[in-house]
mmCIF file of C-alpha atoms and ligand atoms in Angstrom:
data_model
loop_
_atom_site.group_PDB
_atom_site.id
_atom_site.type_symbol
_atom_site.label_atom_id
_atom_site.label_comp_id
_atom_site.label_asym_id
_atom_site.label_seq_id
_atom_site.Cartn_x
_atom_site.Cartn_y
_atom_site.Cartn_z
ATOM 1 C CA UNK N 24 0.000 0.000 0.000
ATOM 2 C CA UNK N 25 1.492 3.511 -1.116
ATOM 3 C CA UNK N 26 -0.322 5.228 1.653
ATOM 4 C CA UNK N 27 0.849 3.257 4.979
ATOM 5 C CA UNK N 28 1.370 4.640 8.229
ATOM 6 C CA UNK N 29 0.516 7.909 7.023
ATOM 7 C CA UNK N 30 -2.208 10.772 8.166
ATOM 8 C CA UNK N 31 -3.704 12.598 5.848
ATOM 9 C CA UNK N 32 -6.015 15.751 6.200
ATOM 10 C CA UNK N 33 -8.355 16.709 3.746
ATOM 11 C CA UNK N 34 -10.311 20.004 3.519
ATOM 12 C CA UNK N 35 -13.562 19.589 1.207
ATOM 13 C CA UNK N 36 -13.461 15.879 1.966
ATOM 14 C CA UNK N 37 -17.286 15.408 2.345
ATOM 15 C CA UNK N 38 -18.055 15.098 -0.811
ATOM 16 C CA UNK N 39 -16.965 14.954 -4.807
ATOM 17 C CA UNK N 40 -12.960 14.480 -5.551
ATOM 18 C CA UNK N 41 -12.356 15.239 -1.846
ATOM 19 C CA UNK N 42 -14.297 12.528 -0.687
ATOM 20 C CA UNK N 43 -13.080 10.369 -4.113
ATOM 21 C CA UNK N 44 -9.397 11.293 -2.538
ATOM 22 C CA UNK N 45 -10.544 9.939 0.770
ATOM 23 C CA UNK N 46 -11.848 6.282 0.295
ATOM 24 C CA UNK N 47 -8.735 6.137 -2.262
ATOM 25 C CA UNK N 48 -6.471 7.166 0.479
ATOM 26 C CA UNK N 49 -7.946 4.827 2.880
ATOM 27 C CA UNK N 50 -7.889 1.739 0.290
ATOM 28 C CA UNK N 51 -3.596 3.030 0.181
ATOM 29 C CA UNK N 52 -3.565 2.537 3.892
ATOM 30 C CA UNK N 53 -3.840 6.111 5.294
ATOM 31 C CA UNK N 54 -5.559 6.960 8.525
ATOM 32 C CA UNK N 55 -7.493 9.974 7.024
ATOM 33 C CA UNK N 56 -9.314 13.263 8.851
ATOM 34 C CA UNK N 57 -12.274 14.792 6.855
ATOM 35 C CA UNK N 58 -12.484 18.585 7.234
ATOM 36 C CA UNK N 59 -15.732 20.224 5.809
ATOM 37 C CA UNK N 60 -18.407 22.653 6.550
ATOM 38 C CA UNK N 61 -20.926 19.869 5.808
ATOM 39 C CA UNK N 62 -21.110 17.745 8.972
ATOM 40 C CA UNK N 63 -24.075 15.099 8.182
ATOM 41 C CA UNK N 64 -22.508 14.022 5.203
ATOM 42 C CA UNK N 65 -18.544 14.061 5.910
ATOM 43 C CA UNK N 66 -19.872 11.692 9.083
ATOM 44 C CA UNK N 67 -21.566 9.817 7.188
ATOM 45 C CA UNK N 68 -19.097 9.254 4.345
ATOM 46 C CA UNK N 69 -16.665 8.598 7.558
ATOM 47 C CA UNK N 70 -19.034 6.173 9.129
ATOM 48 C CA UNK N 71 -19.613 3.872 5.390
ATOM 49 C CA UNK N 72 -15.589 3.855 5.128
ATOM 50 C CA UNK N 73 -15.169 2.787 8.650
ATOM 51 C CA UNK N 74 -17.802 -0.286 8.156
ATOM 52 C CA UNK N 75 -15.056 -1.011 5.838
ATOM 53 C CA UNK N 76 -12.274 -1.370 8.468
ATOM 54 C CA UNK N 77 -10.445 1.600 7.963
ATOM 55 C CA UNK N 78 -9.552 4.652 10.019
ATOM 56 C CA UNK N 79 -11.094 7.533 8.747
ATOM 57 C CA UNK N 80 -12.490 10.613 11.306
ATOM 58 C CA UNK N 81 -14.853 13.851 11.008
ATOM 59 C CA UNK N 82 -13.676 17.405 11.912
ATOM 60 C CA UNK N 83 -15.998 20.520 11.428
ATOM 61 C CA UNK N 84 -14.048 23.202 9.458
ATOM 62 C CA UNK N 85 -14.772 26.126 7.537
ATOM 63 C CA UNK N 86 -11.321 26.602 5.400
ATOM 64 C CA UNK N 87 -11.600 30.108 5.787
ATOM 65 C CA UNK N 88 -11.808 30.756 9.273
ATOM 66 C CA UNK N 89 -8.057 30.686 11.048
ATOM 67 C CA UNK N 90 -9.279 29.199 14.520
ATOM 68 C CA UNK N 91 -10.645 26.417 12.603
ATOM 69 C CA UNK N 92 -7.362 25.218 11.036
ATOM 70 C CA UNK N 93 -5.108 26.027 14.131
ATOM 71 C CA UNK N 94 -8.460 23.563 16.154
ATOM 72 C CA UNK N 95 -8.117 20.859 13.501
ATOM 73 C CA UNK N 96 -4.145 20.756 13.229
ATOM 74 C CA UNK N 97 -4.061 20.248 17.209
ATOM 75 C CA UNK N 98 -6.607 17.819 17.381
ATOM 76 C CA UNK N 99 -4.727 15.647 14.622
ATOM 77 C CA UNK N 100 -1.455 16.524 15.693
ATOM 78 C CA UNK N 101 -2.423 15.893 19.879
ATOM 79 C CA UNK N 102 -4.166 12.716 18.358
ATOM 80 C CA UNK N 103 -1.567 11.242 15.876
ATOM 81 C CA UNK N 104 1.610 13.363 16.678
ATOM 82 C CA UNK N 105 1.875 13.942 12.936
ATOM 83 C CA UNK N 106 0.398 14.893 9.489
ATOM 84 C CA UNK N 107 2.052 13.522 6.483
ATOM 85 C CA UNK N 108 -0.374 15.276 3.563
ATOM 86 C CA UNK N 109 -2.836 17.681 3.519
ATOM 87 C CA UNK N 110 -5.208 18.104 0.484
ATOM 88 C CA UNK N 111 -6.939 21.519 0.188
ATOM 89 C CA UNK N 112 -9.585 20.681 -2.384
ATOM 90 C CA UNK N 113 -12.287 22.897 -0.702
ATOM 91 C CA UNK N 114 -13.410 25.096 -2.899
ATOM 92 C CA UNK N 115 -16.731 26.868 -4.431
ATOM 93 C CA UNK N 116 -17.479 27.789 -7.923
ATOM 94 C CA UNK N 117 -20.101 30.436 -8.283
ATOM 95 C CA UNK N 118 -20.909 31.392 -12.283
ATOM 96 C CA UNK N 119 -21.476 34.407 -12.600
ATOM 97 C CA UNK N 120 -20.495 37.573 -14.872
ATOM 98 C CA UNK N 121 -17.798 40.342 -13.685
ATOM 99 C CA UNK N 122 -20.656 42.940 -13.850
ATOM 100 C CA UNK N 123 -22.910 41.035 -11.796
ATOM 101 C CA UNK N 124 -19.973 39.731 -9.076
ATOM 102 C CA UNK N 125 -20.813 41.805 -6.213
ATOM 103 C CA UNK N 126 -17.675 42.617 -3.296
ATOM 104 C CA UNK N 127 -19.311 40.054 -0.875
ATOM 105 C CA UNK N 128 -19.161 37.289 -3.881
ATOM 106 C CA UNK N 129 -15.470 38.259 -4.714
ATOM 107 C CA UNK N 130 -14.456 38.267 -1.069
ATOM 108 C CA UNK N 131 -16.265 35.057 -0.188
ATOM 109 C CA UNK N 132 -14.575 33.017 -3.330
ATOM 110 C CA UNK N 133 -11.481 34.013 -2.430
ATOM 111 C CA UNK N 134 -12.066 33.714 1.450
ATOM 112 C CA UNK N 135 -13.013 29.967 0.408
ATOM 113 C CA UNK N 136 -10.596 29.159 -2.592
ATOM 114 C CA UNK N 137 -7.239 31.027 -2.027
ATOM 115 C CA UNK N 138 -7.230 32.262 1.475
ATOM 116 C CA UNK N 139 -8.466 28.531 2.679
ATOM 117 C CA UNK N 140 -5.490 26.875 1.150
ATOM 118 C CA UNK N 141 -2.810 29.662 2.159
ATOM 119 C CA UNK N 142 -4.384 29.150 6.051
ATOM 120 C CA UNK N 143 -4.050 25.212 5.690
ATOM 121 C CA UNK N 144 -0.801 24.847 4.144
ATOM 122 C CA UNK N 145 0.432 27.625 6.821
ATOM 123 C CA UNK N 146 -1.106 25.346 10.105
ATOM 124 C CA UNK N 147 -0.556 22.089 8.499
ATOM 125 C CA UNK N 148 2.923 23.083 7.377
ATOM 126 C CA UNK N 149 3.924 24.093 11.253
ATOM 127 C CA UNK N 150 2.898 20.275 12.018
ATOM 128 C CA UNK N 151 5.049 18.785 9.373
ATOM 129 C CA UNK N 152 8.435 20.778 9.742
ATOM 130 C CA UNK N 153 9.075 19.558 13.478
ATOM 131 C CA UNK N 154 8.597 16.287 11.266
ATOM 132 C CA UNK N 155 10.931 17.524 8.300
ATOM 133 C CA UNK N 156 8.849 16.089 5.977
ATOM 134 C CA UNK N 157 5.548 16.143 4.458
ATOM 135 C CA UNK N 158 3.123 16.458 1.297
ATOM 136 C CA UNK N 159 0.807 19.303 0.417
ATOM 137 C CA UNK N 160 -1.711 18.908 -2.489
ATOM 138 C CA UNK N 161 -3.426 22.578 -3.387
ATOM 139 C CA UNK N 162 -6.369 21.883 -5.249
ATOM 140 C CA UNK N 163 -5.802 24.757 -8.242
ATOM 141 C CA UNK N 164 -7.980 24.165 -11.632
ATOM 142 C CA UNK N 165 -7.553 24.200 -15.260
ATOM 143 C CA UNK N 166 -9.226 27.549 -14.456
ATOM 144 C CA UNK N 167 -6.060 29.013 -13.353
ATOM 145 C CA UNK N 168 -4.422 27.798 -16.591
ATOM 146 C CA UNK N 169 -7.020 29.059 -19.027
ATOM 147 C CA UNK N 170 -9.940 31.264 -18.671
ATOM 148 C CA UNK N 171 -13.481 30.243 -19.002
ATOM 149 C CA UNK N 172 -17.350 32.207 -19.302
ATOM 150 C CA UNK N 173 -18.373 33.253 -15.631
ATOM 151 C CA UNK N 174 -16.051 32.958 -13.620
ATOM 152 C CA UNK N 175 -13.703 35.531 -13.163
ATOM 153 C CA UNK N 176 -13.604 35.374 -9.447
ATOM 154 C CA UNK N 177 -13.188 31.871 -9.295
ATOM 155 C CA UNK N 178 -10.082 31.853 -11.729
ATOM 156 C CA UNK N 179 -8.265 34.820 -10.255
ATOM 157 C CA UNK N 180 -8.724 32.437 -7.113
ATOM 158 C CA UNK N 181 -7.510 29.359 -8.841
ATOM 159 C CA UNK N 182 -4.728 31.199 -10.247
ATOM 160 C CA UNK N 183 -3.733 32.535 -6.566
ATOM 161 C CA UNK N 184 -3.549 29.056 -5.568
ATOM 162 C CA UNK N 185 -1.688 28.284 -7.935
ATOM 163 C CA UNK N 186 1.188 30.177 -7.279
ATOM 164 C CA UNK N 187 1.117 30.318 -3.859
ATOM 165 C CA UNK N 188 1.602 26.487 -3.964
ATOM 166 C CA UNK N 189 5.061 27.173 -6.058
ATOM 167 C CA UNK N 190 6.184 29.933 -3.532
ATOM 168 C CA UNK N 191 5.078 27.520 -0.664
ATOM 169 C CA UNK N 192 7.563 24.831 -2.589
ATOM 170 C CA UNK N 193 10.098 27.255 -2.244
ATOM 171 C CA UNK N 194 10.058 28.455 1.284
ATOM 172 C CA UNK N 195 9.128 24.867 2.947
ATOM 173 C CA UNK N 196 11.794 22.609 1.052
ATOM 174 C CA UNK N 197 14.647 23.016 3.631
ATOM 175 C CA UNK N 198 12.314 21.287 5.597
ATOM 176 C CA UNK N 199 11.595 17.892 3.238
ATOM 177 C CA UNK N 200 8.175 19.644 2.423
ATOM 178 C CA UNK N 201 6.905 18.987 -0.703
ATOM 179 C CA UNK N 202 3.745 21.562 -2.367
ATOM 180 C CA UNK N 203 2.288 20.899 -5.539
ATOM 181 C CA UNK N 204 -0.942 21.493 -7.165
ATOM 182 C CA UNK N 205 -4.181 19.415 -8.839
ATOM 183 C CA UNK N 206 -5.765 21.152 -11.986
ATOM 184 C CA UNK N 207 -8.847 19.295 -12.764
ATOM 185 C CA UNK N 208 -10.507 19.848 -16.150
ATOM 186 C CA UNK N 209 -14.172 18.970 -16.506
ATOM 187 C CA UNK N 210 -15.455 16.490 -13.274
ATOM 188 C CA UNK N 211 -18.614 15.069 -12.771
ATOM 189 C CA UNK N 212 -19.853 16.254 -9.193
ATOM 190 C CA UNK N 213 -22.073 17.946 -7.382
ATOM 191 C CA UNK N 214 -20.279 21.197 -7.914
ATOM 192 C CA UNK N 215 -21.231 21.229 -11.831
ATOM 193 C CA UNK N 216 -23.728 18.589 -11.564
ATOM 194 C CA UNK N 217 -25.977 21.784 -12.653
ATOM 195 C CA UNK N 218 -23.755 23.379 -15.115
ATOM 196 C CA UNK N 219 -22.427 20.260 -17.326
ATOM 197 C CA UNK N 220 -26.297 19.972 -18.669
ATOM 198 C CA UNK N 221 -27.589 20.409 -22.161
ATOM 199 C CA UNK N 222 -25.432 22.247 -24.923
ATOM 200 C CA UNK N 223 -23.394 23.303 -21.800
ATOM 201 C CA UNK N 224 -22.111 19.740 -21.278
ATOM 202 C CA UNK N 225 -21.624 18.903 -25.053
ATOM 203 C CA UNK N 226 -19.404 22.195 -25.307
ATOM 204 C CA UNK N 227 -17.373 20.595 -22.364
ATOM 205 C CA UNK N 228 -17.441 17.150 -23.922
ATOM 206 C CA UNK N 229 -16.379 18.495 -26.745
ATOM 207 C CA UNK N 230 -13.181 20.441 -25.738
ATOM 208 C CA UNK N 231 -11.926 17.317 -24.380
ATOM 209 C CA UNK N 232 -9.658 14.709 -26.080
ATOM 210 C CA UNK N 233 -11.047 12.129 -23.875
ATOM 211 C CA UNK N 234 -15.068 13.091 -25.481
ATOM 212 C CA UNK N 235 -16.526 12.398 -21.914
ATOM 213 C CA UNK N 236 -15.876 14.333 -18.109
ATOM 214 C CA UNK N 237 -13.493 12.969 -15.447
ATOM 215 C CA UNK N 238 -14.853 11.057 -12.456
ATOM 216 C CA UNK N 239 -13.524 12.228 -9.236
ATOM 217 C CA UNK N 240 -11.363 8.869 -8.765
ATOM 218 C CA UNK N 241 -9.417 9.777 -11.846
ATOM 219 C CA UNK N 242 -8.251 12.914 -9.787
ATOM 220 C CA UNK N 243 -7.809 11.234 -6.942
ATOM 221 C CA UNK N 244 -5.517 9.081 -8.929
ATOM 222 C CA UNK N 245 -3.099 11.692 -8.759
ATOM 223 C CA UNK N 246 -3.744 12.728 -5.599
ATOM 224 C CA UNK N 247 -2.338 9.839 -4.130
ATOM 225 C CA UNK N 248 0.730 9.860 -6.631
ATOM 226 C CA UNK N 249 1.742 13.267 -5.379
ATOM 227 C CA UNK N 250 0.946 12.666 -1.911
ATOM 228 C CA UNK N 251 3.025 9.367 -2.161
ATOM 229 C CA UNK N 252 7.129 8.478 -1.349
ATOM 230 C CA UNK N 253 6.909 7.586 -5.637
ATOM 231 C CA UNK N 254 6.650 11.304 -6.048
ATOM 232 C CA UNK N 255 9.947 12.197 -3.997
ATOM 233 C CA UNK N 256 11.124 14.355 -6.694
ATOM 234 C CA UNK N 257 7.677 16.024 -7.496
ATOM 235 C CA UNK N 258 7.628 19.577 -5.797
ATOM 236 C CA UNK N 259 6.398 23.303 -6.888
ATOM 237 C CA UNK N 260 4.682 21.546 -10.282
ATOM 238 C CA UNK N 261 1.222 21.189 -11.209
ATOM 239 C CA UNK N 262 -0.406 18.078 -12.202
ATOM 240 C CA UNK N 263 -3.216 19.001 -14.922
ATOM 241 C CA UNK N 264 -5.764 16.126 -15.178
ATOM 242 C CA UNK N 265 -8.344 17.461 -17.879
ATOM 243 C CA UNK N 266 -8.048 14.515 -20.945
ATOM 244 C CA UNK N 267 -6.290 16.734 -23.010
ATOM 245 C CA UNK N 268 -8.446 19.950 -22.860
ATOM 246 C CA UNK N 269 -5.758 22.454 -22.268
ATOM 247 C CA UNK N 270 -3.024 21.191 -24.766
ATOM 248 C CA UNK N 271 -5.004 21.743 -27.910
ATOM 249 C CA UNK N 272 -6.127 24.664 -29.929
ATOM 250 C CA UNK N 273 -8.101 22.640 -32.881
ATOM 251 C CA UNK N 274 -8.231 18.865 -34.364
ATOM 252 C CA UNK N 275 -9.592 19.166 -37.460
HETATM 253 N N1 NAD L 303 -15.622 19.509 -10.563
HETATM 254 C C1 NAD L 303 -14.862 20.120 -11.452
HETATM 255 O O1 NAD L 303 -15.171 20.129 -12.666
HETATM 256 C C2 NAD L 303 -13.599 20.821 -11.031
HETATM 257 C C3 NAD L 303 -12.777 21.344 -12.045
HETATM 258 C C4 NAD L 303 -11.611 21.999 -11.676
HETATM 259 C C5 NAD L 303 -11.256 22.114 -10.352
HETATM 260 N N2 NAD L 303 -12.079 21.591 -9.391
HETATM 261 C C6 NAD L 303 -11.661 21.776 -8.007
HETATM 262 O O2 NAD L 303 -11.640 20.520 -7.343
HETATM 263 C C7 NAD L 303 -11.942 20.709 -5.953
HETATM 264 C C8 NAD L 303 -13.071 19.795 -5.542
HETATM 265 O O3 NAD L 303 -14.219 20.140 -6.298
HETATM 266 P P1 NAD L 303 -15.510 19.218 -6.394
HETATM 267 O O4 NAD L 303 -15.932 19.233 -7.814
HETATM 268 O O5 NAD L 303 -15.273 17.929 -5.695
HETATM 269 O O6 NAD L 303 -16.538 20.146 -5.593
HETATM 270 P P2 NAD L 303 -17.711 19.787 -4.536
HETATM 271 O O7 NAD L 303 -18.552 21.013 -4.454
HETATM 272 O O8 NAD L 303 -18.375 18.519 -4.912
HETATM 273 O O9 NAD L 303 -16.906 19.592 -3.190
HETATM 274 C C9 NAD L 303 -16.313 20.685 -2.543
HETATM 275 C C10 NAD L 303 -16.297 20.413 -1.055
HETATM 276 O O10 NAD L 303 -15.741 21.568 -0.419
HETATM 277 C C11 NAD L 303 -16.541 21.846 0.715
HETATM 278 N N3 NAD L 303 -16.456 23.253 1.103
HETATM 279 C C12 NAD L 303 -16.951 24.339 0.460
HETATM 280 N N4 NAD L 303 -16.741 25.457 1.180
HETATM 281 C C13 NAD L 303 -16.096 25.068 2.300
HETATM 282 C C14 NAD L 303 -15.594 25.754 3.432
HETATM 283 N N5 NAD L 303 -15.741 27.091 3.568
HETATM 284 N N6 NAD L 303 -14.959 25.057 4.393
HETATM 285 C C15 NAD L 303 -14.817 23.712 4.279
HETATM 286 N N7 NAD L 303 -15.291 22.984 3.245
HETATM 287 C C16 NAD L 303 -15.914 23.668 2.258
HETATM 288 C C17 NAD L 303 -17.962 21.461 0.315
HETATM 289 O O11 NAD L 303 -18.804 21.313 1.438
HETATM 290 C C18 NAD L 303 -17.707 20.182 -0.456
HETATM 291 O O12 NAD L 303 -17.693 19.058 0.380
HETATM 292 C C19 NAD L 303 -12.266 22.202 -5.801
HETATM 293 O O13 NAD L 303 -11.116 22.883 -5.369
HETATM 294 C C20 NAD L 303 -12.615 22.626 -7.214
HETATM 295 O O14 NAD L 303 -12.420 24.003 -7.429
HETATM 296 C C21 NAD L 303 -13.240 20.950 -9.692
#
């Protein structure tokens, strides 16, 4: 198992690739900590993988509130004496135009997306350097590689998240820290389970090579790569798992 003997906290875990990361992460041997906002369902999700012999616990957090992540990194750290990887894959994805993005929107996405992950890798990374070692896994998007309709507040998030993750790299190496980022393209989950319909979802099918979405386990694929001893070499990049959409202008 790739995983074993290690503790892993994951923001966002409740549900979609988070959760997908989870039960993979459990299956690699990790003892795993689910940190979300939405309690009934990151219990229960903890309570089906359990039935399943593994060690997986609940924490109530809200990614962008500090006391949260300095509550959660003592409670695993007082619990387990360590944390091996954290994966920040909390996010939220509101569509919506530039002219209509009010301040409270444009705070609260990047309150969520980019300030969430800068507080967790900051806590989490405290843990980890007594430890001199450690994996972080930002959860960035092919959104902060390319732009797309209605989202502008969302990218510019994605793209903060994505650089902070290289400048993390930087300043936590001396300490046998490695920080790298996730770009998913087009997943099936709850978060677009309302967007990828109708001509929407054929436009997305479309710009794919692959002529389908991902399924959160095909992320999660590389989430356990990267958070992994195989990836000993792998720091400050970003792993883009879209099925091709962002290498190709045209094909005909
Ligand atoms: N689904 C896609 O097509 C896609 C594409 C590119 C990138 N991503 C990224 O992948 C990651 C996972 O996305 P997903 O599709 O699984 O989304 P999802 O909405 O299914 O899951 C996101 C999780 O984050 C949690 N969350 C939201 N706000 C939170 C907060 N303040 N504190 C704690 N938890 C909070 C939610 O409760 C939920 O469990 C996100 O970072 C997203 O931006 C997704």
């Amino acid at each position: 198992m790739r995983l074993e003997n290690k503790v892993a906290l994951i923001s966002g875990g409740a549900r979609g690739i988070g959760a997908a990361t989870a039960e993979l992460f459990c299956k690699e041997g990790a003892t795993v900590v689910i940190a979300d906002i939405l309690e009934d369902q990151g219990k229960k999700l903890v309570n089906d993988l359990n039935q399943q012999g593994v060690n997986t616990f609940f924490t109530k957090l809200d990614v962008s509130a500090e006391a949260d992540w300095q509550q959660a990194t003592k409670f695993i750290s007082d619990t387990f004496k360590k944390i091996d990887i954290l994966v920040n894959t909390a996010a939220i994805y509101p569509r919506i135009s530039i002219d209509d993005t009010d301040v409270e929107t444009w705070d609260r996405v990047m309150n969520i997306n980019a300030r969430g992950t800068f507080l967790g890798t900051k806590y989490v990374a405290s843990v980890m350097k007594k430890a001199l070692t450690g994996s972080i896994i930002n959860f960035a998007s092919i959104g902060a590689n390319i732009a797309g309709s209605n989202s502008s507040a969302y990218t510019a998030s994605k793209g903060a998240v994505r650089l902070f993750t290289k400048a993390a790299a930087v300043e936590y190496a001396s300490f046998g820290i490695r920080v790298n980022s996730v770009h998913p393209g087009y997943t099936a989950t709850d978060m677009t389970k309302d967007i990828f319909v109708g001509e929407v979802l054929k436009d997305r099918e479309k710009n794919t090579l692959t002529g389908r979405l991902a399924q959160p386990i095909e992320i999660a694929q590389g989430v356990v790569f990267l958070a992994s001893d195989e990836a000993s070499y792998v720091t400050g990049t970003e792993l883009i798992i879209d099925g091709g959409v962002t290498s190709f202008g045209s094909r005909a």
